[in-house]
């Protein structure tokens, strides 16, 4: 069963590498191949091809349930149900919306934002909205979260926002008894009403019903650094723990009743299964809980039927069931971390001679999972927590045996005995506050986390068998070779640039600007994109992941062109996450905590044979803040780039008068995102770029880039590229040539290109 399941998984994975969805004709060919393999009883090849066909069918069906392009950007009346717990901050509410009625052919599930809602938003409510939608689209950058992939895996066929005119109408509130989401909402409401919104209440919500939306970003950062993120959401281990407690309690209690017509083991097994399913439902049946429930069902069925099961066969059945239910689950990091963690625990513990004590067993499991998951941590997150084994050694028993049971008791008693719920919450609050203090101290320790560039695929091919060797039973010779097989993960670096070469990446930060320039030994960041809320900005979500993916440990110079949010918004998060030796900006007063230097025309420096020159603003400044943007020119023997911030006609005219033909540049970053107040004909004709790169957001409200501006680029025969259409854009000046390519051209998959 295990080999067949892995072959099915391989077929599913193959489909996820396709840049476009296969044509329908390929399905017929695949069906013929499956039939021939079944006839010839080539079972292993059959399972592989079944995985391919099932993933293709699933992808085609899901992609067909997306918004037709003609419906983008128009007002559409729609009725439906809020399908899950909404995310709310000071500006907006975001929620999944299941469409039940519409005058247009809309996807069955869409994601909506409602800015400054005048009504409390809750799961299970029936609403009538007028919405404006767009097709699934997200920023596409190396190392960063692929929002389009996430929308695809969640089955969301469009995103958009609620129009406040005509006014939305609440049609009805769905009863909690008819909806899991509404039931979870009821629990959240009661907990908030009874216990308030303290830090510990947010953790109780996460541990009891899998809602981590109230946990602040600072706490998530500590959990990430200490490798304890998996403990703060409902995971498979939590479900196994609760099922085990229920099994033990029911087994003992039923035996005392002397009702032996129903054997205590069978009654306890069925009770544990029901408890596991209910607890998984509280988490919304996430992938880790799906796996745990399937495995739990197999184990409990074995007890009821009095059969022996091998742990790896049980894991294989769970894996096969998850893939049948949703083959797109393989696109989630949680899928791999969840299944690999269980597989490693089974491999490290099952069938070994001797039975370790509790403490020895916990240490062994911590060691095994830390070693085994480190390659995936580098692959997905470009970092490894060195403090994770110690943090988990402390946190796992505290969370498993105290925090989770007490949190569930709080949820139960808050409905029937509120006074008791208050006392139980006092206990769980003390436990969580104590644990938080320990984790916070561990996270602050030097070298608690190591950041490293994303390893190449071939290094993972060495590391995975290296895990098996290192965790092999005692007595196996040369287990130290497993450590040697890990070395390529650490000692492989991203592509090194030669002297005189430079690479610029214009990141896709939506309606904003951020670019990273790298020479052989230095890194410069120009602007940091926008900040959307206290929990969300482009420095945290795009810049830091990209720099980690590139193996960058410090920034030599950060330039903030001016003070608009879409240029400076991510600066604080970036500077909190990575050291910057120098900060240059036209608005030093807005970055006073980082010892900034005012940018001014005439500043220049040389890095590795590459010249950086600040062309503007002039010493006397301009009236407009946009015109006061820092303007930087990068020059080597192999190419040049001009970064212009948000300058407009006045600054452009001054640049032409001051520098004239010296402005001629190979690559121009379009001023002010392609606004018609910039890119004047005189300026564009003076610069004479071969490429114009436009940092504009997809279907942005300003209509950037303006058609008149694009016409000016066309008049000088410049090729223009927009990050909204291309994702991140890469410019490399090296080997006596300048190469420009885009993320969507080289790295996109079928969910990015439909």
XYZ file of C-alpha atoms in Angstrom:
754
model
C 0.000 0.000 0.000
C 2.819 2.399 0.852
C 4.572 2.068 -2.537
C 1.303 2.427 -4.460
C 0.390 5.558 -2.492
C 3.804 7.118 -3.084
C 3.458 6.468 -6.826
C -0.001 8.078 -6.776
C 1.580 11.041 -4.957
C 4.337 11.220 -7.610
C 1.696 11.441 -10.342
C -0.071 14.257 -8.507
C 3.227 16.111 -8.024
C 4.086 15.841 -11.706
C 0.936 17.741 -12.633
C 1.792 20.550 -10.200
C 4.931 21.321 -12.224
C 2.994 22.075 -15.421
C 3.074 25.716 -16.596
C -0.395 25.369 -18.163
C -3.292 23.006 -17.637
C -3.258 20.067 -20.104
C -5.741 20.127 -22.969
C -8.787 17.855 -22.779
C -7.314 15.577 -25.477
C -4.606 14.499 -23.060
C -7.262 13.125 -20.709
C -8.449 10.678 -23.353
C -4.867 9.557 -23.994
C -4.303 9.158 -20.251
C -7.485 7.116 -19.870
C -6.300 4.762 -22.619
C -2.929 4.333 -20.891
C -4.679 3.610 -17.570
C -6.849 0.998 -19.276
C -3.827 -0.699 -20.853
C -1.941 -0.746 -17.545
C -4.946 -2.246 -15.758
C -5.312 -4.878 -18.493
C -1.607 -5.762 -18.277
C -1.775 -5.614 -14.460
C 1.039 -3.106 -14.259
C -0.214 -1.910 -10.894
C 2.576 0.478 -9.981
C 2.434 2.321 -13.268
C -1.360 2.306 -12.929
C -1.259 4.124 -9.593
C 1.159 6.715 -11.011
C -1.075 7.398 -14.022
C -4.165 7.496 -11.807
C -2.452 10.204 -9.760
C -1.723 12.177 -12.932
C -5.283 11.873 -14.278
C -6.938 12.653 -10.961
C -4.808 15.771 -10.435
C -5.511 16.965 -13.996
C -9.260 16.436 -13.646
C -9.272 18.211 -10.304
C -7.255 21.152 -11.672
C -9.443 21.537 -14.770
C -12.613 21.472 -12.693
C -11.304 24.015 -10.190
C -9.937 26.363 -12.850
C -13.276 26.268 -14.666
C -14.930 27.616 -11.506
C -13.288 31.045 -11.768
C -14.537 34.473 -12.760
C -14.951 35.046 -16.529
C -12.709 37.905 -17.625
C -15.581 40.111 -18.983
C -17.044 40.264 -15.448
C -13.964 41.897 -13.912
C -14.478 45.375 -12.508
C -18.259 45.671 -12.925
C -20.947 45.906 -10.228
C -22.679 42.547 -9.700
C -25.599 41.875 -7.308
C -25.065 38.635 -5.406
C -26.587 36.660 -2.532
C -24.802 34.103 -0.418
C -23.453 32.896 2.912
C -20.348 33.925 4.846
C -18.603 30.578 4.777
C -15.897 30.865 7.435
C -14.670 32.967 10.320
C -14.070 36.513 9.026
C -10.739 38.281 9.492
C -11.264 41.786 10.821
C -8.991 44.732 11.569
C -9.455 48.463 12.053
C -10.204 49.071 8.365
C -11.951 46.077 6.886
C -13.433 42.625 7.219
C -12.302 39.810 4.902
C -14.285 36.626 4.456
C -15.081 33.719 2.144
C -18.496 34.009 0.549
C -20.426 31.068 -0.925
C -22.618 32.334 -3.757
C -26.202 31.052 -3.670
C -27.815 33.412 -6.179
C -26.528 35.847 -8.813
C -27.630 37.361 -12.092
C -24.180 36.486 -13.496
C -22.278 33.230 -13.861
C -20.044 33.575 -10.800
C -17.707 31.102 -9.095
C -19.249 29.119 -6.266
C -16.843 30.604 -3.720
C -15.314 34.081 -3.667
C -13.237 36.095 -1.185
C -14.543 39.552 -0.321
C -13.310 42.594 1.571
C -15.745 45.005 3.158
C -14.159 48.332 4.095
C -15.527 50.013 7.213
C -18.584 47.739 7.492
C -21.572 49.190 9.310
C -22.712 45.786 10.556
C -20.987 43.058 12.563
C -19.815 40.284 10.211
C -20.155 36.675 11.361
C -19.852 33.223 9.839
C -23.160 31.722 8.738
C -24.877 35.022 7.909
C -26.892 35.315 4.672
C -26.224 38.588 2.846
C -27.228 40.407 -0.291
C -24.278 42.418 -1.647
C -23.295 44.400 -4.677
C -19.699 43.419 -5.374
C -16.886 44.326 -7.716
C -14.669 41.331 -8.547
C -11.434 40.363 -10.272
C -9.942 37.059 -11.274
C -7.579 35.320 -8.811
C -4.400 37.367 -8.818
C -1.582 37.892 -6.382
C 1.936 39.244 -6.107
C 4.470 36.787 -7.495
C 7.987 36.987 -6.029
C 10.838 34.574 -5.270
C 10.653 33.189 -1.746
C 7.365 34.934 -0.924
C 3.876 33.594 -0.345
C 2.129 32.633 -3.593
C -1.337 34.096 -3.044
C -2.672 32.767 -6.344
C -1.627 29.242 -5.396
C -3.360 29.627 -2.041
C -6.563 30.873 -3.694
C -6.459 27.850 -5.994
C -6.020 25.376 -3.130
C -8.882 27.035 -1.249
C -11.207 26.807 -4.261
C -11.682 30.588 -4.470
C -12.598 31.643 -7.998
C -12.554 35.436 -7.576
C -11.648 38.175 -5.118
C -13.189 41.594 -4.701
C -14.897 44.001 -2.381
C -18.376 44.917 -1.189
C -19.895 48.146 -2.499
C -21.522 50.299 0.165
C -24.016 51.616 -2.381
C -26.522 50.111 -2.786
C -26.442 49.230 0.882
C -25.757 45.560 1.769
C -28.742 43.718 3.251
C -28.530 41.073 5.977
C -31.023 38.377 4.978
C -30.682 36.025 7.954
C -28.355 34.550 10.570
C -27.732 30.829 10.167
C -28.166 28.684 13.265
C -24.988 27.169 14.677
C -26.591 23.724 14.548
C -26.615 23.745 10.747
C -23.075 24.947 10.067
C -19.643 24.133 11.470
C -18.453 27.663 10.710
C -21.452 29.207 12.457
C -20.795 26.964 15.449
C -17.175 28.103 15.592
C -18.391 31.699 15.364
C -20.748 31.131 18.296
C -17.881 29.792 20.405
C -15.681 32.790 19.548
C -18.467 35.222 20.402
C -19.130 33.555 23.747
C -15.425 33.430 24.660
C -14.952 37.110 23.804
C -18.081 38.080 25.715
C -17.182 36.065 28.801
C -13.402 36.418 28.913
C -12.600 39.604 26.982
C -9.861 39.892 24.359
C -6.661 39.336 26.323
C -3.564 37.712 24.879
C -4.443 34.373 26.464
C -7.993 34.419 25.070
C -6.492 34.629 21.587
C -4.379 31.551 22.321
C -7.374 29.688 23.792
C -9.269 30.356 20.555
C -6.334 29.007 18.558
C -5.926 25.881 20.677
C -9.632 25.108 21.037
C -11.082 25.952 17.621
C -8.096 26.671 15.399
C -8.710 30.425 15.071
C -5.383 32.245 15.246
C -6.569 35.521 13.716
C -6.448 37.328 17.087
C -2.832 36.400 17.816
C -0.598 39.443 17.179
C 2.255 39.296 14.687
C 4.837 39.615 17.476
C 3.652 36.368 19.035
C 3.666 34.524 15.718
C 7.270 35.685 15.266
C 8.273 34.205 18.639
C 6.518 30.909 17.843
C 8.286 30.835 14.476
C 11.715 31.468 15.980
C 11.228 28.763 18.610
C 9.763 26.207 16.201
C 6.510 25.958 18.178
C 4.066 27.205 15.539
C 2.612 23.719 15.217
C 1.532 23.814 18.854
C -0.491 27.000 18.524
C -3.019 25.598 16.065
C -5.054 22.420 16.167
C -2.679 19.772 14.845
C -2.743 16.017 14.479
C -0.953 15.579 17.801
C -3.691 17.539 19.593
C -6.393 15.368 18.040
C -4.496 12.207 18.957
C -4.112 13.468 22.515
C -7.811 14.266 22.969
C -8.846 10.976 21.361
C -6.451 9.119 23.657
C -7.829 10.831 26.759
C -11.400 10.055 25.727
C -10.461 6.431 24.991
C -8.831 6.002 28.398
C -11.687 7.648 30.324
C -14.461 5.778 28.487
C -12.589 2.473 28.769
C -12.327 2.775 32.544
C -15.824 4.154 33.076
C -17.517 1.587 30.833
C -15.722 -1.271 32.550
C -17.166 -0.076 35.866
C -20.736 -0.255 34.489
C -20.507 -4.042 33.911
C -22.455 -3.608 30.627
C -20.211 -6.140 28.920
C -22.626 -6.860 26.065
C -20.708 -4.032 24.395
C -16.969 -4.590 25.005
C -15.306 -1.597 26.703
C -12.551 -1.453 24.054
C -15.073 -1.053 21.232
C -17.144 1.543 23.059
C -13.983 3.469 23.961
C -12.703 3.275 20.373
C -15.945 4.621 18.897
C -16.101 7.370 21.523
C -12.502 8.394 20.804
C -13.229 8.519 17.067
C -16.276 10.746 17.608
C -14.211 13.043 19.858
C -11.459 13.250 17.241
C -13.936 14.114 14.467
C -15.603 16.811 16.586
C -12.268 18.353 17.525
C -11.166 18.278 13.878
C -14.427 20.001 12.917
C -13.554 22.815 15.320
C -10.409 23.354 13.242
C -12.385 23.424 10.001
C -10.938 20.048 8.890
C -7.515 21.424 7.959
C -5.007 19.091 6.242
C -3.200 18.031 9.470
C -6.529 17.241 11.115
C -7.751 15.345 8.040
C -4.680 13.146 8.236
C -5.119 12.666 11.974
C -8.819 11.736 11.674
C -8.155 9.189 8.910
C -5.356 7.597 10.920
C -7.491 7.654 14.036
C -10.372 5.990 12.179
C -8.069 3.194 10.977
C -6.612 2.585 14.434
C -10.022 2.565 16.083
C -11.464 0.301 13.367
C -8.599 -2.094 14.050
C -9.548 -2.141 17.751
C -13.226 -2.692 16.965
C -12.453 -5.456 14.436
C -9.557 -6.825 16.495
C -7.022 -6.459 13.692
C -3.348 -5.466 13.755
C -2.255 -2.524 11.603
C 1.225 -1.397 10.639
C 1.806 2.322 11.289
C 3.240 2.969 7.805
C 0.252 1.309 6.144
C -2.041 3.453 8.256
C -0.108 6.569 7.246
C -0.283 5.487 3.588
C -4.079 5.122 3.761
C -4.346 8.574 5.350
C -2.116 10.055 2.631
C -4.149 8.389 -0.127
C -7.428 9.596 1.388
C -6.194 13.217 1.617
C -4.987 13.121 -2.005
C -8.307 11.714 -3.193
C -10.184 14.383 -1.298
C -7.964 17.231 -2.540
C -4.847 16.625 -4.679
C -4.003 20.336 -4.474
C -3.092 19.709 -0.813
C 0.459 18.920 -2.021
C 0.877 22.647 -2.731
C 0.737 23.407 0.996
C 3.828 23.379 3.208
C 1.609 22.067 6.023
C 0.898 18.902 4.000
C 4.589 17.984 3.809
C 5.480 19.022 7.338
C 2.521 17.113 8.764
C 3.001 13.802 6.964
C 6.784 13.838 7.161
C 6.723 14.509 10.903
C 4.509 11.471 11.523
C 6.544 9.301 9.137
C 9.784 10.245 10.893
C 8.346 9.546 14.336
C 7.196 6.097 13.175
C 10.575 5.412 11.534
C 12.531 6.522 14.599
C 10.414 4.707 17.200
C 8.533 1.759 15.664
C 10.182 -1.648 15.850
C 13.237 -0.514 17.841
C 14.619 -2.709 20.599
C 13.809 -1.566 24.093
C 11.144 0.860 25.214
C 12.448 4.309 26.225
C 11.044 6.146 29.212
C 8.844 9.202 28.768
C 11.617 11.785 28.960
C 13.970 9.760 26.773
C 11.161 9.178 24.254
C 10.271 12.872 24.080
C 13.928 13.826 23.569
C 14.310 11.202 20.855
C 11.192 12.353 19.000
C 12.271 15.999 19.289
C 15.684 15.157 17.874
C 14.203 13.077 15.037
C 11.655 15.672 13.925
C 14.141 18.551 14.189
C 16.660 16.751 11.988
C 14.086 15.486 9.493
C 12.167 18.730 9.074
C 15.224 20.990 8.769
C 15.571 20.479 4.966
C 11.909 21.400 4.509
C 12.311 24.413 6.789
C 15.118 25.654 4.567
C 13.104 24.940 1.434
C 9.865 26.616 2.550
C 11.049 29.291 4.999
C 14.825 29.680 4.381
C 15.550 29.331 8.092
C 16.098 26.776 10.859
C 15.338 27.272 14.534
C 18.305 26.053 16.589
C 16.355 26.562 19.783
C 13.404 24.426 18.594
C 14.414 21.131 20.299
C 14.676 22.771 23.725
C 11.576 24.924 23.159
C 9.506 21.911 22.118
C 10.830 19.816 24.971
C 9.297 22.394 27.312
C 6.259 23.450 25.283
C 4.932 20.096 24.009
C 3.967 18.640 27.415
C 2.725 22.014 28.680
C 0.478 22.582 25.672
C -0.588 18.954 25.235
C -1.385 18.039 28.815
C -2.371 21.404 30.284
C -3.187 24.147 27.773
C -5.249 22.115 25.273
C -7.423 20.177 27.792
C -7.996 23.306 29.888
C -8.873 25.357 26.775
C -11.433 22.771 25.682
C -12.917 22.709 29.183
C -13.200 26.506 29.060
C -15.090 26.246 25.751
C -17.472 23.642 27.174
C -18.124 25.324 30.513
C -18.532 28.830 29.095
C -21.937 27.717 27.779
C -23.184 25.805 30.828
C -21.227 27.048 33.876
C -19.795 30.523 33.160
C -18.478 30.911 36.717
C -16.468 27.706 36.382
C -15.210 28.857 32.978
C -13.739 31.964 34.630
C -11.825 29.834 37.139
C -10.570 27.449 34.462
C -9.482 30.387 32.348
C -7.482 31.707 35.303
C -5.566 28.412 35.291
C -5.015 28.282 31.532
C -4.009 31.961 31.542
C -1.329 31.233 34.156
C -0.061 28.280 32.110
C 0.051 30.232 28.847
C 1.633 33.322 30.400
C 4.366 31.188 31.936
C 4.970 29.379 28.658
C 5.019 32.675 26.773
C 7.710 34.052 29.080
C 9.905 30.995 28.475
C 9.443 31.060 24.696
C 10.058 34.803 24.536
C 13.342 34.403 26.411
C 14.408 31.535 24.153
C 13.542 33.502 20.999
C 15.703 36.396 22.219
C 18.744 34.146 22.641
C 21.660 34.746 20.219
C 21.578 32.495 17.142
C 18.123 31.162 18.000
C 17.412 31.147 14.249
C 19.717 30.650 11.273
C 18.672 32.172 7.943
C 20.045 30.610 4.782
C 19.436 30.799 1.061
C 16.884 28.380 -0.382
C 18.720 25.119 -1.179
C 18.740 23.702 -4.713
C 16.714 20.586 -5.472
C 19.787 18.392 -5.841
C 20.837 19.235 -2.273
C 17.459 17.973 -1.012
C 18.016 14.719 -2.915
C 21.073 14.163 -0.707
C 19.465 15.396 2.511
C 16.392 13.119 2.452
C 18.351 9.832 2.413
C 20.722 11.512 4.864
C 17.789 11.758 7.304
C 17.164 8.010 7.003
C 20.826 7.247 7.644
C 21.111 9.553 10.661
C 17.952 8.164 12.275
C 18.719 4.522 11.508
C 18.758 2.069 14.456
C 21.771 2.043 16.721
C 24.383 -0.375 15.467
C 24.066 0.555 11.811
C 27.592 1.363 10.620
C 28.612 4.808 9.341
C 25.541 6.726 10.510
C 27.788 9.795 10.498
C 27.511 9.770 6.707
C 23.994 11.162 7.145
C 25.542 14.366 8.495
C 27.843 14.552 5.478
C 24.812 14.260 3.190
C 23.357 17.330 4.916
C 26.352 19.521 4.054
C 25.131 20.594 0.572
C 22.139 22.235 2.280
C 24.444 24.550 4.203
C 27.356 25.106 1.851
C 25.450 25.877 -1.324
C 25.017 29.561 -2.099
C 22.924 31.520 -4.546
C 24.573 32.501 -7.812
C 27.600 34.691 -7.191
C 28.071 37.777 -9.341
C 31.380 38.692 -10.909
C 33.032 42.070 -10.419
C 31.345 44.756 -12.583
C 28.129 42.678 -12.687
C 24.930 43.631 -10.919
C 21.455 42.205 -10.616
C 18.295 44.213 -9.948
C 14.994 42.627 -8.970
C 11.933 44.827 -9.289
C 9.650 43.120 -6.796
C 5.924 42.726 -7.316
C 4.501 44.691 -4.382
C 1.239 45.682 -6.059
C 0.564 49.418 -6.215
C 3.925 50.444 -4.794
C 7.645 50.203 -5.399
C 10.453 48.031 -4.093
C 13.649 46.987 -5.850
C 16.695 45.065 -4.672
C 20.090 45.639 -6.312
C 22.905 43.129 -5.745
C 26.568 43.276 -6.680
C 29.113 40.566 -5.914
C 29.462 41.666 -2.252
C 26.822 44.336 -1.581
C 23.051 44.741 -1.421
C 20.918 47.850 -1.873
C 17.159 48.096 -1.324
C 15.249 50.920 -3.014
C 11.837 51.492 -1.351
C 9.819 48.933 0.580
C 6.245 48.888 -0.729
C 3.098 49.660 1.247
C 1.822 49.019 4.754
C -1.798 47.880 4.979
C -2.294 47.342 8.709
C -0.337 46.681 11.885
C -0.228 43.021 10.870
C 0.517 43.362 7.163
C 3.087 45.176 5.032
C 5.284 44.434 2.037
C 8.505 44.526 4.050
C 7.330 41.534 6.056
C 5.516 39.609 3.338
C 7.730 40.197 0.264
C 11.095 41.847 0.989
C 12.287 39.758 3.940
C 11.307 36.414 2.331
C 13.073 37.443 -0.882
C 16.241 38.479 0.950
C 16.246 35.204 2.917
C 15.735 33.268 -0.308
C 18.783 35.039 -1.728
C 20.862 34.330 1.371
C 21.254 38.043 2.203
C 22.327 38.601 5.811
C 22.522 42.411 5.823
C 21.651 45.412 3.662
C 24.471 47.800 2.856
C 22.139 50.647 1.903
C 18.397 51.211 2.178
C 17.012 54.075 0.096
C 13.490 55.354 0.776
C 12.703 57.655 -2.130
C 9.968 59.648 -0.328
C 7.319 59.413 2.362
C 4.280 57.990 0.538
C 2.975 54.807 2.145
C 3.432 52.736 -1.020
C 7.186 53.460 -0.877
C 7.987 53.662 2.856
C 5.294 51.396 4.346
C 7.411 48.255 4.737
C 10.518 49.993 6.093
C 9.956 49.334 9.794
C 9.367 45.607 9.291
C 12.371 45.343 6.999
C 14.692 47.123 9.430
C 13.366 45.039 12.321
C 14.149 41.848 10.413
C 17.550 42.613 8.908
C 20.423 44.997 9.596
C 20.928 47.999 7.311
C 24.279 49.793 7.509
C 22.977 53.023 5.968
C 19.560 54.595 5.369
C 19.205 57.303 2.701
C 15.918 59.134 2.237
C 14.304 62.414 1.251
C 12.177 62.246 4.433
C 14.693 61.656 7.271
C 12.141 62.900 9.817
C 9.957 59.840 9.108
C 12.834 57.429 9.797
C 14.479 59.275 12.670
C 14.926 56.094 14.702
C 17.364 54.670 12.129
C 19.933 57.510 11.847
C 19.008 58.366 8.242
C 21.007 60.528 5.837
C 19.185 62.911 3.515
C 19.598 61.938 -0.130
C 20.862 64.737 -2.388
C 22.096 65.131 -5.938
C 25.836 64.485 -6.206
C 26.138 61.632 -3.709
C 27.918 58.642 -5.228
C 29.749 55.443 -4.318
C 31.331 52.419 -5.990
C 30.671 48.785 -5.169
C 32.498 45.942 -6.897
C 33.060 47.912 -10.094
C 29.494 49.288 -10.177
C 28.821 53.020 -9.787
C 25.812 54.359 -7.841
C 24.976 58.058 -8.281
C 22.180 60.082 -6.696
C 20.834 62.465 -9.365
C 18.062 64.146 -7.386
C 16.677 65.942 -5.387
C 18.596 69.176 -5.769
C 19.910 70.830 -2.628
C 17.176 73.494 -2.622
C 14.466 70.881 -3.032
C 11.175 71.023 -4.923
C 7.710 72.106 -3.851
C 6.136 68.700 -4.426
C 7.062 65.781 -2.180
C 6.856 63.473 -5.201
C 9.401 65.623 -7.047
C 11.698 65.394 -4.019
C 11.999 61.623 -4.521
C 15.504 60.176 -4.444
C 16.558 59.391 -8.021
C 19.335 56.796 -8.321
C 21.352 55.786 -11.378
C 23.247 52.483 -11.399
C 26.013 52.102 -14.008
C 28.484 49.402 -14.986
C 30.295 48.587 -18.200
C 27.536 46.060 -18.969
C 24.389 48.077 -18.389
C 22.589 50.826 -16.481
C 19.352 51.324 -14.529
C 17.530 54.521 -13.494
C 15.242 54.413 -10.434
C 13.011 57.471 -10.297
C 10.606 57.081 -7.364
C 7.499 59.225 -7.891
C 9.043 62.243 -9.650
C 6.746 64.249 -11.899
C 7.137 66.779 -14.704
C 8.984 69.475 -12.683
C 11.738 67.141 -11.432
C 11.979 65.428 -14.813
C 12.510 68.800 -16.507
C 15.252 69.702 -13.992
C 16.976 66.348 -14.561
C 16.975 66.889 -18.331
C 18.365 70.438 -17.965
C 21.019 69.355 -15.451
C 22.277 66.088 -16.910
C 21.145 66.046 -20.527
C 22.566 63.087 -22.461
C 24.047 61.609 -19.259
C 20.517 60.385 -18.426
C 20.601 57.822 -21.235
C 19.929 54.470 -19.555
C 19.272 50.877 -20.599
C 16.486 50.200 -18.068
C 14.121 52.847 -16.683
C 11.844 52.233 -13.712
C 8.742 54.200 -14.733
C 8.250 57.326 -12.635
C 5.143 57.414 -10.416
C 3.963 53.950 -11.549
C 3.169 55.180 -15.066
C 1.103 58.215 -14.081
C 0.305 60.722 -16.852
C 1.824 63.450 -14.619
C 5.231 61.814 -15.183
C 7.200 60.255 -18.067
C 7.048 63.463 -20.083
C 8.015 63.186 -23.733
C 11.224 65.199 -23.253
C 12.344 63.080 -20.310
C 11.567 59.755 -22.014
C 13.283 60.802 -25.241
C 16.342 61.945 -23.299
C 16.658 58.739 -21.273
C 16.070 56.556 -24.375
C 15.645 53.284 -22.419
C 15.557 49.878 -24.088
C 13.256 48.640 -21.309
C 10.730 50.438 -19.121
C 9.647 48.541 -16.006
C 6.358 49.660 -14.450
C 5.683 49.046 -10.721
C 1.861 49.184 -10.825
C -0.825 47.098 -9.120
C -3.185 44.752 -10.938
C -6.377 46.641 -11.921
C -5.345 49.498 -9.605
C -7.851 52.257 -8.871
C -5.699 54.963 -10.522
C -5.642 53.342 -13.942
C -1.794 53.154 -13.982
C -0.017 52.906 -16.320
C -1.849 55.570 -18.306
C -2.357 54.865 -22.012
C -0.745 58.157 -23.042
C 2.398 57.161 -21.141
C 2.515 53.759 -22.828
C 2.218 55.540 -26.160
C 5.329 57.600 -25.331
C 7.272 54.423 -24.579
C 6.131 52.910 -27.852
C 7.176 56.040 -29.742
C 10.801 55.552 -28.665
C 10.536 51.784 -29.352
C 11.123 50.859 -25.704
C 9.796 47.520 -24.493
C 7.641 47.994 -21.405
C 6.854 45.396 -18.746
C 4.418 45.746 -15.842
C 4.865 43.786 -12.588
C 1.065 43.462 -12.431
C 1.244 41.230 -15.520
C 4.726 39.746 -15.140
C 5.339 39.366 -11.414
C 8.849 40.199 -10.220
C 11.118 41.410 -13.030
C 14.826 40.511 -13.058
C 17.558 42.588 -14.701
C 21.057 41.126 -14.857
C 24.009 43.074 -16.223
C 26.795 40.578 -16.808
C 28.912 38.820 -19.435
C 28.928 41.954 -21.583
C 25.137 41.918 -21.976
C 21.976 42.931 -20.167
C 19.257 40.295 -19.678
C 15.686 41.002 -18.596
C 13.261 38.229 -17.675
C 10.132 37.881 -15.529
C 8.776 35.627 -12.811
C 5.635 34.635 -14.683
C 7.651 33.675 -17.753
C 10.090 31.390 -15.953
C 8.392 30.246 -12.734
C 4.613 30.323 -13.235
C 2.412 27.236 -12.920
C -0.996 26.460 -14.348
C -2.830 28.265 -11.530
C -0.839 31.449 -12.372
C -1.608 31.398 -16.097
C -5.303 30.605 -16.475
